[in-house]
Structures are given as C-alpha cells and as structure tokens.
mmCIF file of C-alpha atoms in Angstrom:
data_model
loop_
_atom_site.group_PDB
_atom_site.id
_atom_site.type_symbol
_atom_site.label_atom_id
_atom_site.label_comp_id
_atom_site.label_asym_id
_atom_site.label_seq_id
_atom_site.Cartn_x
_atom_site.Cartn_y
_atom_site.Cartn_z
ATOM 1 C CA GLY A 21 0.000 0.000 0.000
ATOM 2 C CA ALA A 22 0.928 3.627 -0.326
ATOM 3 C CA GLY A 23 0.902 4.438 3.356
ATOM 4 C CA VAL A 24 0.887 2.963 6.830
ATOM 5 C CA SER A 25 -2.234 0.881 7.315
ATOM 6 C CA GLN A 26 -3.771 0.121 10.689
ATOM 7 C CA SER A 27 -6.607 -2.214 11.512
ATOM 8 C CA PRO A 28 -9.173 -2.173 12.824
ATOM 9 C CA SER A 29 -9.936 1.534 12.627
ATOM 10 C CA ASN A 30 -12.260 1.219 15.611
ATOM 11 C CA LYS A 31 -12.466 -1.412 18.308
ATOM 12 C CA VAL A 32 -14.902 -1.646 21.195
ATOM 13 C CA THR A 33 -14.115 -4.307 23.748
ATOM 14 C CA GLU A 34 -15.280 -5.338 27.161
ATOM 15 C CA LYS A 35 -13.090 -4.768 30.179
ATOM 16 C CA GLY A 36 -10.921 -7.792 30.818
ATOM 17 C CA LYS A 37 -10.810 -8.971 27.206
ATOM 18 C CA ASP A 38 -7.617 -9.140 25.138
ATOM 19 C CA VAL A 39 -7.239 -7.095 21.948
ATOM 20 C CA GLU A 40 -4.833 -7.156 19.027
ATOM 21 C CA LEU A 41 -4.092 -4.098 16.933
ATOM 22 C CA ARG A 42 -2.360 -4.468 13.584
ATOM 23 C CA CYS A 43 0.037 -2.213 11.719
ATOM 24 C CA ASP A 44 1.211 -2.643 8.128
ATOM 25 C CA PRO A 45 4.155 -0.283 7.605
ATOM 26 C CA ILE A 46 5.264 1.189 4.323
ATOM 27 C CA SER A 47 7.156 -1.406 2.309
ATOM 28 C CA GLY A 48 10.901 -1.143 2.876
ATOM 29 C CA HIS A 49 10.648 0.815 6.101
ATOM 30 C CA THR A 50 12.845 -0.775 8.740
ATOM 31 C CA ALA A 51 11.726 1.354 11.689
ATOM 32 C CA LEU A 52 8.297 0.982 13.256
ATOM 33 C CA TYR A 53 6.837 2.905 16.200
ATOM 34 C CA TRP A 54 3.732 2.517 18.329
ATOM 35 C CA TYR A 55 2.262 5.503 20.181
ATOM 36 C CA ARG A 56 -0.837 6.013 22.290
ATOM 37 C CA GLN A 57 -2.882 9.200 22.152
ATOM 38 C CA SER A 58 -5.523 9.759 24.789
ATOM 39 C CA LEU A 59 -8.299 12.300 24.232
ATOM 40 C CA GLY A 60 -6.723 15.711 23.891
ATOM 41 C CA GLN A 61 -3.331 14.400 24.948
ATOM 42 C CA GLY A 62 0.042 14.102 23.293
ATOM 43 C CA LEU A 63 1.717 11.121 21.731
ATOM 44 C CA GLU A 64 2.854 8.662 24.367
ATOM 45 C CA PHE A 65 5.661 6.446 23.121
ATOM 46 C CA LEU A 66 5.036 2.732 23.602
ATOM 47 C CA ILE A 67 7.555 0.672 21.623
ATOM 48 C CA TYR A 68 10.029 1.028 18.766
ATOM 49 C CA PHE A 69 11.363 -1.601 16.364
ATOM 50 C CA GLN A 70 14.454 -0.982 14.243
ATOM 51 C CA GLY A 71 15.448 -3.698 11.806
ATOM 52 C CA ASN A 72 16.647 -6.836 13.537
ATOM 53 C CA SER A 73 17.694 -5.049 16.719
ATOM 54 C CA ALA A 74 15.999 -5.741 20.017
ATOM 55 C CA PRO A 75 12.974 -3.445 20.302
ATOM 56 C CA ASP A 76 12.924 -0.470 22.649
ATOM 57 C CA LYS A 77 10.080 -1.416 24.980
ATOM 58 C CA SER A 78 10.727 1.317 27.516
ATOM 59 C CA GLY A 79 7.370 3.015 26.908
ATOM 60 C CA LEU A 80 5.078 0.060 27.502
ATOM 61 C CA PRO A 81 2.930 1.075 30.505
ATOM 62 C CA SER A 82 2.493 -2.382 32.006
ATOM 63 C CA ASP A 83 3.131 -6.052 31.361
ATOM 64 C CA ARG A 84 -0.366 -6.275 29.886
ATOM 65 C CA PHE A 85 1.049 -4.593 26.799
ATOM 66 C CA SER A 86 3.248 -6.399 24.302
ATOM 67 C CA ALA A 87 4.139 -6.060 20.652
ATOM 68 C CA GLU A 88 5.864 -8.068 18.028
ATOM 69 C CA ARG A 89 6.986 -7.521 14.507
ATOM 70 C CA THR A 90 7.064 -10.522 12.232
ATOM 71 C CA GLY A 91 9.498 -10.745 9.352
ATOM 72 C CA GLY A 92 10.520 -7.149 9.832
ATOM 73 C CA SER A 93 7.202 -5.958 8.450
ATOM 74 C CA VAL A 94 3.740 -6.287 10.018
ATOM 75 C CA SER A 95 3.467 -5.484 13.712
ATOM 76 C CA THR A 96 0.835 -6.465 16.250
ATOM 77 C CA LEU A 97 0.231 -4.624 19.521
ATOM 78 C CA THR A 98 -1.516 -6.831 22.069
ATOM 79 C CA ILE A 99 -3.253 -5.561 25.189
ATOM 80 C CA GLN A 100 -4.253 -8.260 27.638
ATOM 81 C CA ARG A 101 -7.022 -7.928 30.222
ATOM 82 C CA THR A 102 -8.006 -4.507 28.942
ATOM 83 C CA GLN A 103 -8.904 -1.757 31.395
ATOM 84 C CA GLN A 104 -10.974 1.364 30.842
ATOM 85 C CA GLU A 105 -7.847 3.517 31.076
ATOM 86 C CA ASP A 106 -6.535 1.723 27.987
ATOM 87 C CA SER A 107 -9.153 3.560 25.914
ATOM 88 C CA ALA A 108 -7.233 5.740 23.458
ATOM 89 C CA VAL A 109 -6.152 6.041 19.846
ATOM 90 C CA TYR A 110 -3.212 3.791 19.099
ATOM 91 C CA LEU A 111 -0.997 5.147 16.348
ATOM 92 C CA CYS A 112 1.621 3.299 14.354
ATOM 93 C CA ALA A 113 4.369 4.966 12.321
ATOM 94 C CA SER A 114 7.179 3.732 10.120
ATOM 95 C CA SER A 115 10.310 5.235 8.642
ATOM 96 C CA LEU A 116 13.241 4.224 6.509
ATOM 97 C CA GLY A 117 15.349 4.203 9.658
ATOM 98 C CA LEU A 118 18.563 4.340 7.686
ATOM 99 C CA SER A 119 19.766 7.241 9.756
ATOM 100 C CA VAL A 120 18.358 9.673 12.198
ATOM 101 C CA GLY A 121 16.210 12.329 10.635
ATOM 102 C CA THR A 122 14.186 10.240 8.229
ATOM 103 C CA GLU A 123 10.494 11.102 8.177
ATOM 104 C CA ALA A 124 8.111 8.988 10.212
ATOM 105 C CA PHE A 125 4.817 8.312 8.436
ATOM 106 C CA PHE A 126 1.775 7.695 10.596
ATOM 107 C CA GLY A 127 -1.267 5.548 10.054
ATOM 108 C CA GLN A 128 -4.789 6.754 10.806
ATOM 109 C CA GLY A 129 -4.783 4.984 14.116
ATOM 110 C CA THR A 130 -7.012 2.479 15.889
ATOM 111 C CA ARG A 131 -9.536 3.969 18.283
ATOM 112 C CA LEU A 132 -9.887 1.556 21.190
ATOM 113 C CA THR A 133 -12.817 1.869 23.547
ATOM 114 C CA VAL A 134 -12.963 -0.355 26.615
ATOM 115 C CA VAL A 135 -16.434 -0.567 28.131
ATOM 116 C CA GLN B 18 13.161 9.471 30.640
ATOM 117 C CA GLN B 19 14.018 11.734 27.754
ATOM 118 C CA GLN B 20 11.580 14.617 27.598
ATOM 119 C CA VAL B 21 10.456 17.309 25.253
ATOM 120 C CA LYS B 22 8.395 20.061 26.889
ATOM 121 C CA GLN B 23 5.982 21.970 24.676
ATOM 122 C CA SER B 24 4.020 25.174 25.262
ATOM 123 C CA PRO B 25 1.437 26.561 25.117
ATOM 124 C CA GLN B 26 -1.110 23.778 25.396
ATOM 125 C CA SER B 27 -3.548 25.788 23.281
ATOM 126 C CA LEU B 28 -3.307 28.905 21.163
ATOM 127 C CA ILE B 29 -5.854 31.176 19.525
ATOM 128 C CA VAL B 30 -4.647 33.489 16.767
ATOM 129 C CA GLN B 31 -6.443 35.838 14.427
ATOM 130 C CA LYS B 32 -6.213 35.211 10.704
ATOM 131 C CA GLY B 33 -3.071 36.832 9.360
ATOM 132 C CA GLY B 34 -1.322 36.768 12.711
ATOM 133 C CA ILE B 35 1.806 34.913 13.772
ATOM 134 C CA SER B 36 1.488 31.655 15.695
ATOM 135 C CA ILE B 37 4.428 30.717 17.894
ATOM 136 C CA ILE B 38 4.856 27.361 19.610
ATOM 137 C CA ASN B 39 7.833 26.608 21.819
ATOM 138 C CA CYS B 40 9.644 23.450 22.839
ATOM 139 C CA ALA B 41 12.477 22.753 25.235
ATOM 140 C CA TYR B 42 14.539 19.627 25.630
ATOM 141 C CA GLU B 43 17.010 18.222 28.110
ATOM 142 C CA ASN B 44 19.067 15.652 26.288
ATOM 143 C CA THR B 45 21.935 17.322 24.426
ATOM 144 C CA ALA B 46 22.320 14.184 22.316
ATOM 145 C CA PHE B 47 19.099 14.934 20.442
ATOM 146 C CA ASP B 48 20.098 15.731 16.886
ATOM 147 C CA TYR B 49 16.888 15.845 14.892
ATOM 148 C CA PHE B 50 13.921 18.080 15.673
ATOM 149 C CA PRO B 51 10.769 17.646 13.561
ATOM 150 C CA TRP B 52 7.383 19.310 13.882
ATOM 151 C CA TYR B 53 4.251 17.334 13.106
ATOM 152 C CA GLN B 54 0.763 18.607 12.271
ATOM 153 C CA GLN B 55 -2.355 16.628 13.135
ATOM 154 C CA PHE B 56 -5.905 17.265 11.965
ATOM 155 C CA PRO B 57 -8.837 15.681 13.838
ATOM 156 C CA GLY B 58 -9.276 12.017 13.004
ATOM 157 C CA LYS B 59 -5.969 11.823 11.170
ATOM 158 C CA GLY B 60 -2.489 10.653 12.050
ATOM 159 C CA PRO B 61 0.239 13.280 12.500
ATOM 160 C CA ALA B 62 2.151 14.332 9.378
ATOM 161 C CA LEU B 63 5.619 15.837 9.134
ATOM 162 C CA LEU B 64 5.504 19.602 8.673
ATOM 163 C CA ILE B 65 9.119 20.738 8.886
ATOM 164 C CA ALA B 66 12.309 19.540 10.584
ATOM 165 C CA ILE B 67 15.701 20.896 11.590
ATOM 166 C CA ARG B 68 19.134 19.629 12.593
ATOM 167 C CA PRO B 69 21.105 21.405 15.347
ATOM 168 C CA ASP B 70 23.810 22.594 12.976
ATOM 169 C CA VAL B 71 21.544 25.400 11.728
ATOM 170 C CA SER B 72 19.692 28.063 13.686
ATOM 171 C CA GLU B 73 16.731 28.507 11.398
ATOM 172 C CA LYS B 74 14.851 26.707 8.667
ATOM 173 C CA LYS B 75 12.047 28.169 6.624
ATOM 174 C CA GLU B 76 9.540 26.453 4.386
ATOM 175 C CA GLY B 77 6.847 28.725 3.067
ATOM 176 C CA ARG B 78 4.955 30.264 5.985
ATOM 177 C CA PHE B 79 6.539 27.849 8.481
ATOM 178 C CA THR B 80 9.851 28.565 10.225
ATOM 179 C CA ILE B 81 11.762 26.644 12.871
ATOM 180 C CA SER B 82 14.088 28.663 15.091
ATOM 181 C CA PHE B 83 16.665 26.629 16.980
ATOM 182 C CA ASN B 84 18.729 27.757 19.978
ATOM 183 C CA LYS B 85 21.236 25.039 20.789
ATOM 184 C CA SER B 86 22.722 26.730 23.860
ATOM 185 C CA ALA B 87 19.292 27.240 25.415
ATOM 186 C CA LYS B 88 18.118 23.789 24.289
ATOM 187 C CA GLN B 89 14.990 25.322 22.809
ATOM 188 C CA PHE B 90 13.314 25.364 19.430
ATOM 189 C CA SER B 91 10.158 26.967 18.187
ATOM 190 C CA LEU B 92 7.708 26.887 15.300
ATOM 191 C CA HIS B 93 6.542 30.150 13.783
ATOM 192 C CA ILE B 94 3.553 30.203 11.441
ATOM 193 C CA MET B 95 3.396 33.459 9.549
ATOM 194 C CA ASP B 96 0.144 34.829 8.116
ATOM 195 C CA SER B 97 -1.815 32.156 9.994
ATOM 196 C CA GLN B 98 -4.895 30.856 8.182
ATOM 197 C CA PRO B 99 -8.017 29.062 9.431
ATOM 198 C CA GLY B 100 -6.774 25.988 7.539
ATOM 199 C CA ASP B 101 -3.758 25.915 9.857
ATOM 200 C CA SER B 102 -6.073 25.078 12.760
ATOM 201 C CA ALA B 103 -4.736 21.756 14.000
ATOM 202 C CA THR B 104 -2.675 20.218 16.771
ATOM 203 C CA TYR B 105 1.071 20.691 16.431
ATOM 204 C CA PHE B 106 3.667 18.418 17.999
ATOM 205 C CA CYS B 107 7.365 19.009 18.378
ATOM 206 C CA ALA B 108 9.631 15.990 18.619
ATOM 207 C CA ALA B 109 13.252 15.026 19.025
ATOM 208 C CA SER B 110 15.373 11.973 18.436
ATOM 209 C CA THR B 111 18.833 10.695 19.283
ATOM 210 C CA PRO B 112 21.266 8.966 16.997
ATOM 211 C CA ARG B 113 21.133 5.230 16.838
ATOM 212 C CA GLY B 114 23.527 3.675 19.303
ATOM 213 C CA TYR B 115 23.594 6.620 21.718
ATOM 214 C CA GLY B 116 23.154 5.384 25.287
ATOM 215 C CA GLY B 117 21.602 2.212 23.976
ATOM 216 C CA SER B 118 18.973 4.153 22.076
ATOM 217 C CA GLN B 119 17.967 3.056 18.635
ATOM 218 C CA GLY B 120 17.001 6.478 17.395
ATOM 219 C CA ASN B 121 13.616 6.719 19.064
ATOM 220 C CA LEU B 122 11.331 9.660 18.319
ATOM 221 C CA ILE B 123 9.995 11.458 21.419
ATOM 222 C CA PHE B 124 7.075 13.887 21.159
ATOM 223 C CA GLY B 125 5.924 16.886 23.138
ATOM 224 C CA LYS B 126 2.361 16.964 24.441
ATOM 225 C CA GLY B 127 1.060 19.067 21.574
ATOM 226 C CA THR B 128 -0.432 22.517 21.012
ATOM 227 C CA LYS B 129 -3.959 22.950 19.758
ATOM 228 C CA LEU B 130 -3.970 25.933 17.408
ATOM 229 C CA SER B 131 -7.181 27.706 16.443
ATOM 230 C CA VAL B 132 -6.991 30.433 13.825
ATOM 231 C CA LYS B 133 -10.038 32.707 13.904
ATOM 232 C CA PRO B 134 -11.286 34.197 10.613
#
C-alpha cells in the first residue's frame, strides 16, 4: 500500500478482554513505532522496532502490553485484560530508519474503547 | 526518561497573525527536531524539521528557530490561516547507538492551534 495501514480503525471491547491491533508499515521501512494518544493528549511512546535489533520497549505502561513484529514488516500490539484507562487512539508509524532524521509516516490509528 | 516540553497547550490566533509554539529539551544528544501537524481524526504528518547545525529553517509560511545553547526550538507560522487550525507536535530523536537508544522519536504533548477568521 501507499501508506501505513492500521486495523481495525475502531475497536470496542469489554473490560478484561484481550485485543490485538495491527500495523502494516510502508514497504521497505525498517523502523516501526507505536504511540498512544488519549483524548486531547500528546503522543505517548510505547515501543520502537528498528530492523533486527531488540525493540525499545521502555514506553510500555504495564506487562499487559506487548508487541511483536514478524518478518521485519507487520506489527501487532496486544493488550491483555483490557482496562478502561486503555481507551485511546493507538498510532503506528514507520520510517526508513537508515539514519536519524528520516520522516516517520503515521497511520490513521485504531480507536480503542474499553467498556 | 528523555523529555520534550511543549508550550502553550492551546493557542488562539487571528487570521493573518503569527502563531508561535515553543519546545524545550534536556538531552543534548538529540540531533533531529521535527514538527508534526495533526488534523482531527488523522495521524500526524511531518511539517518541517531541523538539525542542530543550523539556527533557522524556513519552508513557506513555516519557520523553525533553533537555539542550541538554550536547548529550545520553536515553530513560527506566519500569516496564519483558518486551515492551519490543528494540533502541532514538536519531537526530538537521538542517533542510533547513543546510550543504547535506537534512534527513538519522542514527542511533546502538543499545542492545539485555532486560527479565527
């Protein structure tokens, strides 16, 4: 595809259920980022993948959150035992990652609502 | 935790006026400073970016001013238009390999700009 694709665009889930959010980065982009944006808030860093290096997981808020990136392409963010405070827009971005300063392209995000 | 502090949280400007958004950072290893623009319901998009080896970069009505010694940078929008109404985020990143970092991109909390006609 031409841009970063995220699915689903909207997800409503019951408290306590697990959810999986998917990100398809731009083809050839080695860097992939996940951010969380709560209503009216900034972009909270969650996790960063760069090529085959170990991911930077320093932003994951709890052990209920995990992410993986298969084959250096598609990434899945998993939230286990969802809580109401997990409700937010989850944004994925990718970049060429060849050097610092390459543009990060964002997807439209997945709006997660935990009821 | 690396931080980028952004102000103001919200800004109202009259059409034709100058919008100014400021950011400050702590980590002197940051070496790339982009600004992103986000419209409601959309993901952020790169607006303009600067490296610390220059003090100013201009693209059309948008200018970044960078003060390395003060560890501050700002976005100036000249002749602000209602179509500029959006949320603006500053960001910063470190080189890959610095302090174990892999070149992560850290954002400020954003500024909601409203340009009144």
